[in-house]
Each structure stands twice: as structure tokens, then as C-alpha cells.
Short mmCIF file of C-alpha atoms in Angstrom, two decimals:
data_model
loop_
_atom_site.label_atom_id
_atom_site.label_comp_id
_atom_site.label_asym_id
_atom_site.label_seq_id
_atom_site.Cartn_x
_atom_site.Cartn_y
_atom_site.Cartn_z
CA MET A 1 -18.97 -25.80 5.73
CA ALA A 2 -17.26 -24.62 2.56
CA ARG A 3 -18.40 -21.30 1.21
CA PRO A 4 -19.98 -21.31 -2.23
CA LYS A 5 -17.48 -20.97 -5.04
CA PRO A 6 -18.44 -18.21 -7.51
CA ALA A 7 -18.02 -18.82 -11.20
CA LEU A 8 -14.87 -17.28 -12.56
CA ARG A 9 -16.13 -14.41 -14.62
CA THR A 10 -15.12 -14.16 -18.27
CA THR A 11 -14.44 -10.44 -17.96
CA ALA A 12 -12.15 -11.03 -15.00
CA SER A 13 -10.23 -13.70 -16.89
CA ILE A 14 -9.70 -11.43 -19.89
CA THR A 15 -8.66 -8.54 -17.71
CA THR A 16 -6.29 -10.76 -15.74
CA ALA A 17 -4.56 -11.90 -18.90
CA ALA A 18 -4.23 -8.33 -20.14
CA VAL A 19 -2.83 -7.08 -16.87
CA LEU A 20 -0.40 -9.99 -16.62
CA LEU A 21 0.93 -9.01 -20.02
CA ALA A 22 1.22 -5.42 -18.83
CA GLY A 23 3.04 -6.65 -15.75
CA ALA A 24 5.40 -8.59 -17.95
CA ALA A 25 6.16 -5.41 -19.83
CA LEU A 26 7.50 -3.92 -16.60
CA GLY A 27 10.50 -6.24 -16.77
CA ALA A 28 13.45 -5.05 -18.80
CA ALA A 29 14.96 -8.47 -19.49
CA PRO A 30 14.46 -12.18 -18.84
CA ALA A 31 15.38 -13.44 -15.38
CA ALA A 32 18.36 -15.28 -16.79
CA ALA A 33 19.87 -12.10 -18.22
CA ALA A 34 22.17 -9.82 -16.28
CA ALA A 35 20.45 -7.03 -14.40
CA PRO A 36 21.22 -3.62 -15.88
CA GLY A 37 24.20 -1.94 -14.29
CA THR A 38 25.61 -5.01 -12.53
CA VAL A 39 29.31 -5.81 -12.66
CA PRO A 40 31.32 -8.85 -11.57
CA ALA A 41 31.59 -9.45 -7.82
CA GLY A 42 34.39 -7.65 -6.04
CA THR A 43 34.93 -5.00 -8.72
CA THR A 44 34.30 -1.31 -8.27
CA ALA A 45 32.39 1.23 -10.28
CA GLN A 46 32.24 4.91 -9.38
CA GLY A 47 33.35 4.30 -5.80
CA LEU A 48 31.05 1.40 -4.89
CA THR A 49 31.87 -2.28 -4.65
CA PHE A 50 29.76 -5.19 -5.84
CA HIS A 51 29.67 -8.44 -3.91
CA ASP A 52 28.24 -11.92 -3.72
CA ILE A 53 26.64 -12.06 -0.26
CA PRO A 54 25.73 -15.39 1.33
CA GLY A 55 22.00 -15.57 2.00
CA SER A 56 20.06 -18.05 4.07
CA GLY A 57 19.88 -21.67 2.97
CA GLY A 58 23.11 -21.48 1.00
CA ILE A 59 21.95 -19.13 -1.77
CA THR A 60 23.90 -16.14 -3.07
CA LEU A 61 22.51 -12.62 -3.03
CA LYS A 62 23.85 -10.02 -5.44
CA GLY A 63 24.68 -6.87 -3.53
CA ASN A 64 26.68 -3.67 -3.43
CA VAL A 65 28.34 -1.61 -0.72
CA PHE A 66 28.98 2.09 -0.28
CA THR A 67 31.46 3.08 2.42
CA PRO A 68 32.30 6.58 3.68
CA ALA A 69 35.27 8.08 1.86
CA GLY A 70 38.43 8.95 3.81
CA ALA A 71 37.41 7.21 7.03
CA ALA A 72 40.24 6.44 9.45
CA ALA A 73 41.24 2.80 9.82
CA GLY A 74 39.33 1.08 12.61
CA THR A 75 36.50 3.64 12.63
CA LYS A 76 33.03 2.12 12.92
CA HIS A 77 30.09 3.53 10.97
CA PRO A 78 26.32 3.08 11.24
CA LEU A 79 24.99 0.48 8.82
CA ILE A 80 21.90 0.72 6.58
CA VAL A 81 20.65 -2.33 4.66
CA PHE A 82 18.33 -1.86 1.67
CA PRO A 83 16.56 -4.94 0.21
CA THR A 84 15.36 -4.17 -3.31
CA SER A 85 11.78 -3.58 -4.34
CA TRP A 86 9.77 -6.22 -6.16
CA ALA A 87 11.37 -6.99 -9.56
CA MET A 88 14.13 -4.41 -9.09
CA PRO A 89 17.90 -5.11 -9.37
CA GLN A 90 20.52 -4.13 -6.82
CA ILE A 91 21.24 -0.76 -8.42
CA GLU A 92 17.84 0.59 -7.30
CA TYR A 93 19.19 2.61 -4.36
CA LEU A 94 22.52 3.83 -5.78
CA ALA A 95 21.65 7.54 -5.67
CA GLN A 96 20.39 7.49 -2.09
CA ALA A 97 23.08 5.09 -0.92
CA GLN A 98 25.76 7.44 -2.22
CA LYS A 99 24.23 10.36 -0.31
CA LEU A 100 24.04 8.33 2.88
CA ALA A 101 27.64 7.14 2.50
CA ASP A 102 28.76 10.73 1.95
CA SER A 103 27.28 11.57 5.36
CA GLY A 104 28.99 8.70 7.15
CA TYR A 105 27.04 5.48 6.65
CA VAL A 106 27.98 2.05 5.37
CA VAL A 107 25.14 1.16 2.99
CA VAL A 108 24.52 -2.36 1.71
CA SER A 109 21.89 -2.99 -0.98
CA TYR A 110 21.02 -6.43 -2.27
CA THR A 111 18.69 -7.95 -4.85
CA SER A 112 15.97 -9.83 -2.98
CA ARG A 113 16.03 -13.58 -3.39
CA GLY A 114 14.42 -15.03 -6.49
CA PHE A 115 14.89 -11.87 -8.59
CA TRP A 116 17.45 -11.22 -11.31
CA LEU A 117 20.80 -12.84 -10.46
CA SER A 118 20.19 -13.48 -6.77
CA GLY A 119 19.65 -17.15 -5.91
CA GLY A 120 16.58 -18.90 -4.62
CA LYS A 121 12.96 -18.36 -5.57
CA ILE A 122 10.48 -15.56 -4.87
CA GLU A 123 9.04 -16.22 -1.40
CA VAL A 124 7.07 -12.94 -1.03
CA ALA A 125 8.74 -11.83 2.20
CA GLY A 126 8.47 -15.31 3.66
CA PRO A 127 10.77 -16.74 6.35
CA PRO A 128 13.72 -17.20 3.92
CA ASP A 129 13.59 -13.48 3.06
CA ILE A 130 13.68 -12.52 6.74
CA ALA A 131 16.61 -14.87 7.29
CA ASP A 132 18.33 -13.25 4.30
CA ALA A 133 18.09 -9.83 5.95
CA SER A 134 19.87 -11.10 9.05
CA ALA A 135 22.45 -12.91 6.92
CA VAL A 136 23.24 -9.67 5.08
CA ILE A 137 23.68 -7.86 8.40
CA ASP A 138 26.02 -10.67 9.54
CA TRP A 139 28.07 -10.32 6.36
CA ALA A 140 28.24 -6.53 6.61
CA LEU A 141 29.47 -6.66 10.22
CA GLU A 142 32.20 -9.08 9.19
CA HIS A 143 33.32 -7.49 5.92
CA THR A 144 32.77 -3.74 6.36
CA SER A 145 33.34 -1.09 9.02
CA ALA A 146 29.70 -1.37 10.15
CA ASP A 147 28.93 -0.77 13.82
CA PRO A 148 26.90 -3.66 15.32
CA ASP A 149 25.17 -1.25 17.71
CA ARG A 150 23.91 1.06 14.95
CA VAL A 151 22.07 -1.02 12.36
CA GLY A 152 19.18 0.25 10.25
CA MET A 153 17.05 -1.16 7.45
CA GLY A 154 14.81 0.41 4.88
CA GLY A 155 13.50 0.34 1.37
CA VAL A 156 10.63 0.92 -1.00
CA SER A 157 7.67 -1.44 -1.45
CA TYR A 158 9.01 -5.01 -1.12
CA GLY A 159 12.09 -3.66 0.64
CA ALA A 160 9.84 -1.83 3.10
CA GLY A 161 7.86 -4.94 3.97
CA ILE A 162 10.98 -7.05 4.44
CA SER A 163 12.50 -4.34 6.65
CA LEU A 164 9.45 -4.17 8.93
CA LEU A 165 9.33 -7.96 9.20
CA ALA A 166 13.06 -8.12 9.92
CA ALA A 167 12.62 -5.58 12.74
CA GLY A 168 10.44 -8.16 14.48
CA HIS A 169 12.99 -10.94 14.11
CA ASP A 170 16.40 -9.29 14.51
CA PRO A 171 16.87 -7.10 17.61
CA ARG A 172 20.08 -5.62 16.15
CA ILE A 173 17.91 -3.40 13.91
CA LYS A 174 17.57 -0.06 15.65
CA ALA A 175 15.84 2.04 12.95
CA VAL A 176 13.59 1.35 9.96
CA ALA A 177 12.36 3.50 7.06
CA ALA A 178 9.52 1.60 5.35
CA LEU A 179 8.36 3.46 2.24
CA SER A 180 5.28 2.43 0.23
CA GLY A 181 5.15 -0.87 2.05
CA TRP A 182 2.59 -3.02 3.79
CA ALA A 183 1.78 -3.94 7.36
CA ASP A 184 -1.11 -6.30 6.53
CA LEU A 185 -0.78 -8.09 3.21
CA ILE A 186 -4.33 -9.44 3.27
CA ASP A 187 -5.85 -6.04 4.01
CA SER A 188 -3.77 -4.65 1.17
CA ILE A 189 -4.74 -6.89 -1.74
CA TYR A 190 -7.87 -8.57 -0.34
CA SER A 191 -9.59 -5.72 1.49
CA GLY A 192 -13.33 -6.02 1.79
CA ARG A 193 -12.83 -9.70 0.95
CA THR A 194 -12.30 -8.62 -2.65
CA GLN A 195 -9.33 -9.52 -4.81
CA HIS A 196 -7.44 -6.46 -6.02
CA LEU A 197 -7.08 -7.75 -9.56
CA GLN A 198 -4.75 -5.24 -11.16
CA ALA A 199 -2.45 -5.07 -8.13
CA ALA A 200 -2.02 -8.84 -7.85
CA ALA A 201 -1.70 -9.37 -11.59
CA LEU A 202 0.91 -6.61 -11.97
CA LEU A 203 3.01 -8.10 -9.18
CA GLY A 204 2.61 -11.60 -10.58
CA GLY A 205 3.48 -10.54 -14.12
CA ALA A 206 6.56 -8.58 -13.06
CA GLY A 207 7.71 -11.51 -10.93
CA LEU A 208 7.44 -13.91 -13.84
CA VAL A 209 9.61 -11.71 -16.06
CA THR A 210 12.30 -10.65 -13.59
CA GLY A 211 12.50 -13.65 -11.31
CA ARG A 212 11.59 -17.20 -10.40
CA PRO A 213 8.33 -17.53 -8.44
CA SER A 214 8.23 -20.32 -5.87
CA ASP A 215 5.72 -23.12 -6.33
CA GLU A 216 3.84 -21.77 -3.31
CA LEU A 217 3.56 -18.30 -4.86
CA THR A 218 2.40 -19.71 -8.19
CA ARG A 219 -0.26 -21.83 -6.51
CA THR A 220 -1.44 -19.01 -4.23
CA LEU A 221 -1.68 -16.50 -7.06
CA ARG A 222 -3.62 -18.98 -9.20
CA ASP A 223 -6.11 -19.64 -6.42
CA PHE A 224 -6.37 -15.93 -5.62
CA LEU A 225 -7.02 -14.73 -9.15
CA GLY A 226 -9.21 -17.76 -9.84
CA SER A 227 -11.55 -16.95 -6.94
CA ASN A 228 -11.01 -20.35 -5.35
CA LEU A 229 -12.86 -19.82 -2.08
CA ASP A 230 -12.13 -23.39 -0.99
CA LYS A 231 -8.54 -22.19 -0.57
CA GLU A 232 -9.41 -18.89 1.11
CA PRO A 233 -8.26 -19.93 4.63
CA GLU A 234 -4.94 -21.10 3.22
CA MET A 235 -4.46 -17.87 1.27
CA ILE A 236 -5.21 -15.78 4.36
CA ALA A 237 -2.76 -17.82 6.45
CA TRP A 238 -0.14 -17.36 3.72
CA GLY A 239 -0.64 -13.60 3.80
CA LYS A 240 -0.66 -13.33 7.59
CA LYS A 241 2.70 -15.09 7.78
CA ARG A 242 4.07 -12.30 5.57
CA SER A 243 2.46 -9.40 7.44
CA PRO A 244 4.37 -7.24 9.96
CA GLU A 245 1.06 -6.86 11.81
CA THR A 246 1.36 -10.54 12.80
CA TYR A 247 4.66 -9.83 14.56
CA LEU A 248 3.64 -6.55 16.19
CA ASP A 249 4.51 -7.73 19.71
CA ARG A 250 8.01 -8.71 18.59
CA ILE A 251 8.52 -5.44 16.75
CA ASN A 252 7.47 -3.46 19.81
CA ALA A 253 9.63 -5.59 22.11
CA ASN A 254 12.71 -5.04 19.94
CA GLY A 255 12.01 -1.30 20.03
CA ALA A 256 13.28 -0.16 16.63
CA ALA A 257 12.46 3.43 15.67
CA ILE A 258 10.07 3.06 12.74
CA MET A 259 9.23 5.62 10.07
CA MET A 260 6.56 4.71 7.52
CA GLY A 261 5.65 6.64 4.39
CA ASN A 262 2.98 5.97 1.80
CA ALA A 263 0.82 7.60 -0.88
CA TRP A 264 -2.89 8.29 -0.49
CA GLY A 265 -3.68 6.56 -3.76
CA ASP A 266 -1.45 3.49 -3.42
CA THR A 267 -3.27 0.81 -5.45
CA ILE A 268 -0.91 -1.95 -4.28
CA PHE A 269 -0.81 -1.20 -0.54
CA PRO A 270 -3.64 1.23 0.36
CA PRO A 271 -2.92 3.58 3.28
CA ASN A 272 -5.50 2.31 5.80
CA GLN A 273 -3.50 -0.73 6.85
CA TYR A 274 -0.38 1.40 7.42
CA ALA A 275 -2.25 3.87 9.63
CA SER A 276 -3.80 1.05 11.69
CA PHE A 277 -0.38 -0.53 12.23
CA TYR A 278 1.21 2.80 13.12
CA ASP A 279 -1.31 3.33 15.91
CA LYS A 280 -0.19 0.07 17.58
CA LEU A 281 3.55 0.76 17.55
CA THR A 282 4.92 1.69 20.96
CA GLY A 283 8.47 2.78 20.11
CA PRO A 284 9.68 5.94 18.35
CA LYS A 285 7.56 6.29 15.22
CA ARG A 286 6.62 8.58 12.37
CA LEU A 287 3.92 8.35 9.67
CA GLU A 288 3.94 10.34 6.43
CA PHE A 289 1.22 10.34 3.74
CA ARG A 290 1.49 12.19 0.44
CA PRO A 291 -0.32 12.32 -2.92
CA GLY A 292 0.48 9.65 -5.49
CA ASP A 293 0.30 5.92 -6.14
CA HIS A 294 2.55 3.00 -5.33
CA ALA A 295 6.18 4.17 -4.93
CA THR A 296 5.59 7.36 -6.93
CA ALA A 297 6.27 9.49 -3.84
CA GLU A 298 9.81 8.07 -3.62
CA ALA A 299 10.55 7.72 -7.34
CA THR A 300 12.30 11.03 -7.98
CA GLY A 301 14.55 10.42 -5.00
CA LEU A 302 15.67 7.11 -6.46
CA LEU A 303 16.84 9.13 -9.45
CA GLY A 304 18.86 11.39 -7.16
CA LEU A 305 16.50 14.37 -7.39
CA PRO A 306 15.31 16.37 -4.35
CA ASN A 307 12.59 14.38 -2.60
CA ASP A 308 10.74 14.99 0.67
CA THR A 309 10.37 11.30 1.49
CA TRP A 310 14.08 10.61 1.22
CA THR A 311 14.92 13.79 3.14
CA SER A 312 12.79 12.49 6.03
CA THR A 313 14.45 9.08 5.70
CA ARG A 314 17.94 10.53 6.07
CA ARG A 315 16.84 12.67 9.04
CA TRP A 316 15.28 9.59 10.66
CA PHE A 317 18.45 7.54 10.33
CA ASP A 318 20.58 10.49 11.47
CA ARG A 319 18.50 10.79 14.64
CA TYR A 320 18.29 7.12 15.58
CA LEU A 321 21.55 5.69 14.20
CA ARG A 322 23.89 8.67 14.61
CA GLY A 323 22.22 10.32 17.58
CA GLU A 324 21.89 13.73 15.92
CA ARG A 325 19.48 16.14 17.59
CA ASN A 326 17.95 17.29 14.31
CA GLY A 327 14.43 17.85 15.66
CA ILE A 328 12.62 15.10 13.78
CA ASP A 329 11.62 13.44 17.04
CA SER A 330 10.09 16.65 18.39
CA GLU A 331 7.93 17.35 15.33
CA PRO A 332 4.32 16.11 15.20
CA PRO A 333 4.88 12.45 14.26
CA VAL A 334 2.00 12.23 11.76
CA GLN A 335 2.74 14.35 8.68
CA LEU A 336 0.14 14.66 5.92
CA LYS A 337 0.09 16.43 2.60
CA SER A 338 -3.30 17.05 1.00
CA ARG A 339 -3.86 16.01 -2.60
CA THR A 340 -5.10 19.54 -3.34
CA ASP A 341 -2.60 21.60 -1.33
CA GLN A 342 1.19 21.96 -1.28
CA GLY A 343 1.75 22.28 2.47
CA TYR A 344 2.25 19.70 5.20
CA GLU A 345 0.08 19.28 8.29
CA GLY A 346 1.31 17.80 11.54
CA TYR A 347 -0.77 15.77 14.01
CA PRO A 348 0.13 14.20 17.35
CA ASP A 349 -1.37 10.84 16.36
CA TRP A 350 -3.57 9.23 13.72
CA LYS A 351 -6.80 9.49 15.74
CA SER A 352 -6.41 13.28 15.72
CA VAL A 353 -6.65 13.24 11.91
CA GLY A 354 -10.24 13.94 10.83
CA ALA A 355 -11.42 14.47 14.38
CA VAL A 356 -14.67 16.11 13.18
CA LYS A 357 -17.22 13.81 11.52
CA ASN A 358 -19.69 14.99 8.90
CA ARG A 359 -22.53 12.48 8.56
CA ILE A 360 -24.24 12.35 5.17
CA PRO A 361 -27.60 10.53 5.36
CA LEU A 362 -28.26 7.90 2.69
CA ASP A 363 -32.01 8.09 2.62
CA GLY A 364 -34.51 6.15 0.57
CA THR A 365 -34.33 2.77 -1.14
CA LYS A 366 -32.25 2.28 -4.28
CA LYS A 367 -31.89 -0.83 -6.44
CA VAL A 368 -29.15 -1.64 -8.95
CA TRP A 369 -28.56 -4.44 -11.40
CA ALA A 370 -25.17 -6.08 -11.07
CA ASN A 371 -22.57 -7.09 -13.69
CA ILE A 372 -22.57 -3.75 -15.55
CA ASP A 373 -19.93 -1.05 -15.05
CA SER A 374 -21.80 2.20 -14.50
CA GLY A 375 -18.84 4.34 -15.53
CA ALA A 376 -17.79 5.09 -11.96
CA ASN A 377 -14.46 3.44 -11.25
CA GLY A 378 -11.19 3.83 -9.38
CA GLY A 379 -9.05 4.30 -12.48
CA ILE A 380 -5.99 2.30 -13.55
CA ALA A 381 -3.43 1.00 -11.07
CA ILE A 382 -0.35 3.25 -10.78
CA LEU A 383 -1.35 5.51 -13.69
CA SER A 384 -4.48 7.28 -12.42
CA ASN A 385 -3.17 8.34 -9.04
CA ALA A 386 0.18 9.35 -10.53
CA LEU A 387 -1.77 11.72 -12.80
CA ASP A 388 -3.53 13.02 -9.70
CA GLN A 389 -0.18 13.51 -7.97
CA PHE A 390 1.60 15.36 -10.74
CA LEU A 391 -1.21 16.96 -12.76
CA LYS A 392 -4.13 17.09 -10.29
CA LEU A 393 -6.16 14.87 -12.63
CA PRO A 394 -7.97 12.20 -10.61
CA PRO A 395 -10.50 9.87 -12.25
CA THR A 396 -13.65 11.82 -13.10
CA VAL A 397 -17.25 11.07 -13.99
CA SER A 398 -20.39 13.02 -14.82
CA VAL A 399 -22.52 12.27 -11.77
CA PRO A 400 -25.85 13.39 -13.36
CA LEU A 401 -25.24 11.04 -16.30
CA LEU A 402 -24.50 7.93 -14.26
CA PRO A 403 -27.16 5.31 -15.14
CA ARG A 404 -29.24 4.80 -12.00
CA THR A 405 -30.11 1.30 -13.17
CA PHE A 406 -26.52 0.28 -12.45
CA ALA A 407 -25.41 2.86 -9.88
CA SER A 408 -26.98 4.19 -6.70
CA VAL A 409 -26.22 7.87 -6.04
CA TRP A 410 -26.62 10.07 -2.96
CA GLN A 411 -25.47 13.68 -2.76
CA SER A 412 -24.87 16.14 0.05
CA GLU A 413 -25.98 19.75 0.06
CA ARG A 414 -23.69 22.33 -1.52
CA TYR A 415 -21.12 23.41 1.03
CA ALA A 416 -20.85 27.09 1.85
CA ALA A 417 -17.26 26.66 3.03
CA GLU A 418 -14.34 24.46 2.05
CA GLN A 419 -14.49 20.94 3.46
CA ARG A 420 -11.05 19.55 4.32
CA ILE A 421 -11.41 15.76 4.29
CA ARG A 422 -8.74 14.04 6.38
CA GLY A 423 -8.61 10.36 7.17
CA THR A 424 -11.03 7.49 6.60
CA SER A 425 -14.63 7.86 5.40
CA ALA A 426 -16.93 5.05 6.56
CA LEU A 427 -20.06 3.69 4.90
CA HIS A 428 -22.88 2.10 6.90
CA THR A 429 -25.83 0.72 4.97
CA THR A 430 -28.30 -2.15 4.68
CA VAL A 431 -28.16 -4.40 1.62
CA THR A 432 -30.61 -6.94 0.30
CA ALA A 433 -29.32 -9.25 -2.47
CA THR A 434 -31.09 -11.59 -4.83
CA LYS A 435 -28.12 -13.98 -4.82
CA PRO A 436 -25.96 -15.42 -2.00
CA SER A 437 -22.77 -13.76 -3.30
CA GLY A 438 -22.02 -10.33 -4.65
CA THR A 439 -19.65 -7.39 -4.84
CA LEU A 440 -20.28 -3.69 -4.46
CA VAL A 441 -17.84 -0.81 -4.87
CA ALA A 442 -18.34 2.53 -3.11
CA TYR A 443 -16.95 5.80 -4.51
CA LEU A 444 -16.79 9.25 -2.96
CA TYR A 445 -16.75 12.17 -5.42
CA ASP A 446 -16.18 15.91 -5.18
CA VAL A 447 -18.91 17.27 -7.45
CA GLY A 448 -18.58 20.71 -9.01
CA PRO A 449 -21.32 23.05 -10.28
CA LEU A 450 -21.46 21.31 -13.67
CA GLY A 451 -21.91 17.87 -12.12
CA VAL A 452 -18.38 16.63 -12.85
CA GLY A 453 -17.21 14.43 -10.02
CA LYS A 454 -13.54 14.06 -9.09
CA LEU A 455 -12.73 10.84 -7.27
CA VAL A 456 -11.90 11.37 -3.60
CA SER A 457 -11.81 7.73 -2.47
CA ASN A 458 -13.24 4.27 -3.07
CA ALA A 459 -13.27 0.73 -1.69
CA PRO A 460 -14.78 -2.67 -2.61
CA TYR A 461 -16.87 -5.08 -0.53
CA THR A 462 -17.68 -8.71 -1.31
CA PHE A 463 -20.09 -11.03 0.50
CA HIS A 464 -20.75 -14.77 0.31
CA GLY A 465 -23.29 -17.03 1.96
CA GLN A 466 -26.07 -14.46 2.40
CA THR A 467 -29.71 -15.52 2.25
CA PRO A 468 -31.37 -14.05 -0.86
CA GLY A 469 -34.03 -11.51 0.08
CA ARG A 470 -32.82 -11.11 3.67
CA PRO A 471 -31.32 -7.69 4.54
CA PHE A 472 -27.83 -7.54 6.05
CA THR A 473 -25.64 -4.72 7.29
CA VAL A 474 -22.52 -3.52 5.48
CA ASP A 475 -19.83 -1.45 7.18
CA LEU A 476 -17.08 -0.41 4.82
CA GLU A 477 -14.10 1.89 5.31
CA LEU A 478 -13.08 3.78 2.18
CA TYR A 479 -9.38 4.32 1.56
CA SER A 480 -7.93 7.08 3.73
CA THR A 481 -7.14 10.35 2.01
CA ALA A 482 -6.60 14.09 2.41
CA TYR A 483 -8.64 16.15 -0.02
CA ASP A 484 -10.06 19.69 0.06
CA VAL A 485 -13.58 20.12 -1.34
CA PRO A 486 -14.04 23.71 -2.56
CA ALA A 487 -16.86 25.92 -1.35
CA GLY A 488 -19.89 25.61 -3.64
CA HIS A 489 -19.21 21.92 -4.33
CA ARG A 490 -20.97 18.90 -2.89
CA LEU A 491 -20.02 15.32 -2.09
CA ALA A 492 -21.58 12.34 -3.83
CA LEU A 493 -21.54 8.70 -2.80
CA VAL A 494 -21.89 6.28 -5.70
CA ILE A 495 -22.24 2.52 -5.36
CA ASP A 496 -22.06 0.13 -8.29
CA THR A 497 -20.95 -3.48 -8.76
CA VAL A 498 -18.07 -3.55 -11.28
CA ASP A 499 -14.62 -1.94 -11.27
CA PRO A 500 -11.59 -2.97 -13.37
CA LEU A 501 -9.39 -2.69 -10.27
CA TYR A 502 -11.15 -5.61 -8.59
CA ILE A 503 -12.56 -9.07 -9.23
CA GLU A 504 -16.34 -9.00 -8.80
CA HIS A 505 -18.50 -11.88 -7.54
CA ASN A 506 -21.93 -10.96 -8.86
CA PRO A 507 -23.85 -13.88 -10.39
CA THR A 508 -25.63 -13.18 -13.66
CA GLY A 509 -28.90 -11.35 -13.15
CA ALA A 510 -28.15 -10.34 -9.56
CA GLN A 511 -29.70 -7.24 -8.01
CA LEU A 512 -28.67 -5.28 -4.93
CA THR A 513 -31.06 -3.07 -2.95
CA PHE A 514 -29.77 -0.40 -0.55
CA SER A 515 -32.14 0.75 2.16
CA SER A 516 -32.12 2.89 5.30
CA PRO A 517 -34.23 1.34 8.09
CA GLY A 518 -35.59 3.79 10.64
CA THR A 519 -33.99 1.81 13.46
CA ASP A 520 -30.58 1.75 11.74
CA PRO A 521 -30.27 4.61 9.23
CA SER A 522 -27.72 4.34 6.45
CA HIS A 523 -25.08 7.03 6.30
CA LEU A 524 -21.60 8.00 5.18
CA SER A 525 -19.31 9.41 7.86
CA VAL A 526 -16.75 11.83 6.38
CA PRO A 527 -13.79 12.91 8.58
CA LEU A 528 -12.89 16.59 8.48
CA ARG A 529 -9.96 18.57 9.76
CA GLU A 530 -10.75 20.77 12.69
CA LYS A 531 -10.90 24.42 11.69
#
């Protein structure tokens, strides 16, 4: 039986249009124009060569090659292939490619199909993109001094996802560095069965300006942003086909050494899905989480500046493509940096992160009216968490002033000692709705003595097909994070129904009631670092 289709909300439509325009502003030029910094195929500029590389299906990919200087004739070198990020041209990785070539690598970068001057249409890491990755490796082995036994792939965002997918399809790939990528596309932009509006619209807008979306992408994005639940199974199948999680068995069988890095506040690909995927990998692996938003942790390195993420990337390739005993494989494989501290913490695995659980009871019964933004929200995609990364300015709210008509609020006691949150907070509660469909958004705040709350984490949850007036259970994981709550502060959980980051499905006049039955008490489980 088809699920009920919610009305497309006017506010969501307006916001979508605005964000699409903002996404369009990300592009520097029309798709038909030359990408900045490109030069004719076969010519050289500052020691690199530019090439037309045959992709799958007869298309041409625009690429460039760095080779080690002064290498003896006949010498083979490890190969690294970098597919570009979404909407980025082939010059994206020049600074890092030069550094890798200086240390003995052949590095091939190429503009992903459908973008800028590369042929084809945007397939969103579909089968043609995976075939392109193998075709580029084929070309590099034929036209450069690349060693077929020492092949690596990596990249940021779109390049990360393509690299992980390729590792499950091409056993020649021995090492991967996947930075700010995804392992589960559905859990990234449709977590809690809720469309991540700003994330999807930004990607769609940037794709329209810098490339040529496929008909399938255009149709899927329209159904996604239009809340077409009749197409939900098709959209999920489309996303699963493009998720490395789907090919986990193949990735493990091929045995590539995989390093993954991401930011705590990534509004395109939240960290939870990366951590879950990491746990299931059986080969050599490493997981790094840092403050920031989508690709902001790697951005300075792309400009050639010192950057921890890219330092780890080079060490990873050195260990697994060049065989250097540099110690990266003997370090704790999970490396975390708190949003409120400068140091790194090492853990043997993800389950050791936040091993201690602090349970905050959510007592009483609270009722909220839907459709009104209470003032609690997750901020603006890319911008808010970048401000948190560089200026320690996360989204804030006055918790005492939040209107209880539109927001339910629970607070912990004041903590006598610092609380070091590490990992994934989990909400368990009972909800009764007056309508069959609805959306709620949960926020966790660090509340200071004056009542000002700094956002620690959030997550949305959408339901359909519920019986009005009948209670049902909600279990929701908030986005993983590392955050230190100072002594004298308290934690607050806030739940409302509207957030500009997401599309909400609350019918007009809907109410949500949160209760805590004696047989199944509501609570928030907060993971803490062991002292």
C-alpha cells in the first residue's frame, strides 16, 4: 500500500528555490566555458601535463599528470588517482599532487564525468563513474611510469565516494584515502527518513551550473525535494546503488587499505554513516574525525598550506603503496579531535569511543504545536560549522527563552566536572501525533550559567502512516561529535518540528506529545570519554 503523500510545503518550496540559487552561485562559470586553469591537451604548465583520457562508454575525461622529476628511464612508481570533487575542475588537487610527485608518485587527477569539459553526464557515482576510475587506471599504466602493483585512489567529497566504490570493483587498488565522503548515500541525505534540504539543493544547484545532470539525476532530485513518497523505494534503490556500504563484501575481499576522514559537522555527509562503515571493514583501516563542515578540514591543504588531513593521507599512501615503516599502522586507528580542544585522541576502534554512557531522563509529558520554528536550529549548511571550526562559534540559542508551545525542553543537572562527549548520543522517547505524518528535530545544547545554549548535535526524524492518537516509540541517533562541556554547565535536549536544514512533513495544525511511560521511560543516552 502506498504511503500517504504529504503536501509540499510552501516554506520548503521557497527555501529550496533560494538554496538552489545559492548553489548556482558556487559555480564560477557555465558548464560550456573552460574550467579555470585548464590548458590544451598534451601541453605542460609548471611541470605537469594535461591530457584527454578515455573514459568508459567512449567519453573523454579531462585530466592532468604529475610525474617524479629526474626518475631513471624504466623506473616504475606508485600511482595515485584523484577524481575531482562535485563541481570542481581538474586543477583541484594540484598542490597535493605536486607534493606527492616530489616524493616519488605518479599522480593522475581528472574531472569527473558530466562536469566542466569532461564528457558524459553527471551520474552521481553511478556505474559509469566506477568504470571511469578503472579506465583512468588503465590509461595511466599504459602512458606513464605507474606500477600496476602499487595503485591508490583518493579524493575529497565526490572523489572520496568514487574511490571507495572503485575499491570494491577494481582489485588493483591497494590503498584509498576517502576524505569528507560517504559510505551510505541514503543515510547521508535522507537520515531519519527526512530530506536534507540544504545539502541536496546545494549539490543540485552546483551541478546545474558546472555540469550536465543526467535525466535520472534530474528526476530523482525533483522527486526527492518534492517529497514524492510514491517514488521513495526507487530513490532509496538509486542511493543504495551509489553507496560503498552496498559493496562492503567486495571491498573487504579486495583488501585495500582504507583511510577515511570527515568533519564532525559535515552537513552533506554526516559522520555517523562513516563510523558505521569503518567498523565493518576488515582490512587495514584508519578513521579520523575533526571539527568543521563538509570538506573544510581538507580545504587549506588543497591550497598547499600545512594540513593534518593531507599529512595523514601522504603517510597512508607511503605505508601501503611504498612500504615505508612510518608508524601510521601502529598508531591507534581511530583519531579524534574535539571541537573544543586542540589535541588528538587515539582509540583502538569506534566502539571504544564514548564507552561510558550518561543517561538523562526525559520525564513528564510535553506537547508542541508543529509548523513553527522555535528558534532552535542546526544553522546553515557549510557556514555554521565552519564558524565553529575556525572561530568556536556554533549555532546558539537562549534556552530559557525558547517558546514551550513550539519546543519541548529537558535539562540535566549542572555538572560538577567537565563532561567530554565522544561519539553518538541516542534519543529514546514515546510520541503521540494528531496526524499520520510528521517531523521532529532533536537538538543537544551545552547550556552555560546565563542560559545560552551552544549546539552540540542534532538530527531529524520523520514518520508516515501512524494512527493519530496512538503512541509510538522513536529511537533516534544524533550526529556523532566530540565536545567538552565545561564544569558548571548543563546539557539540554530540545525538540521542535521545523529546521531550515530539512524538509518537514507536519500537516497544518498538527501537534506532537512526548511522554515517558513507566514501563518504557524516555531518555537521552550521552556517550562520554572514560576518565
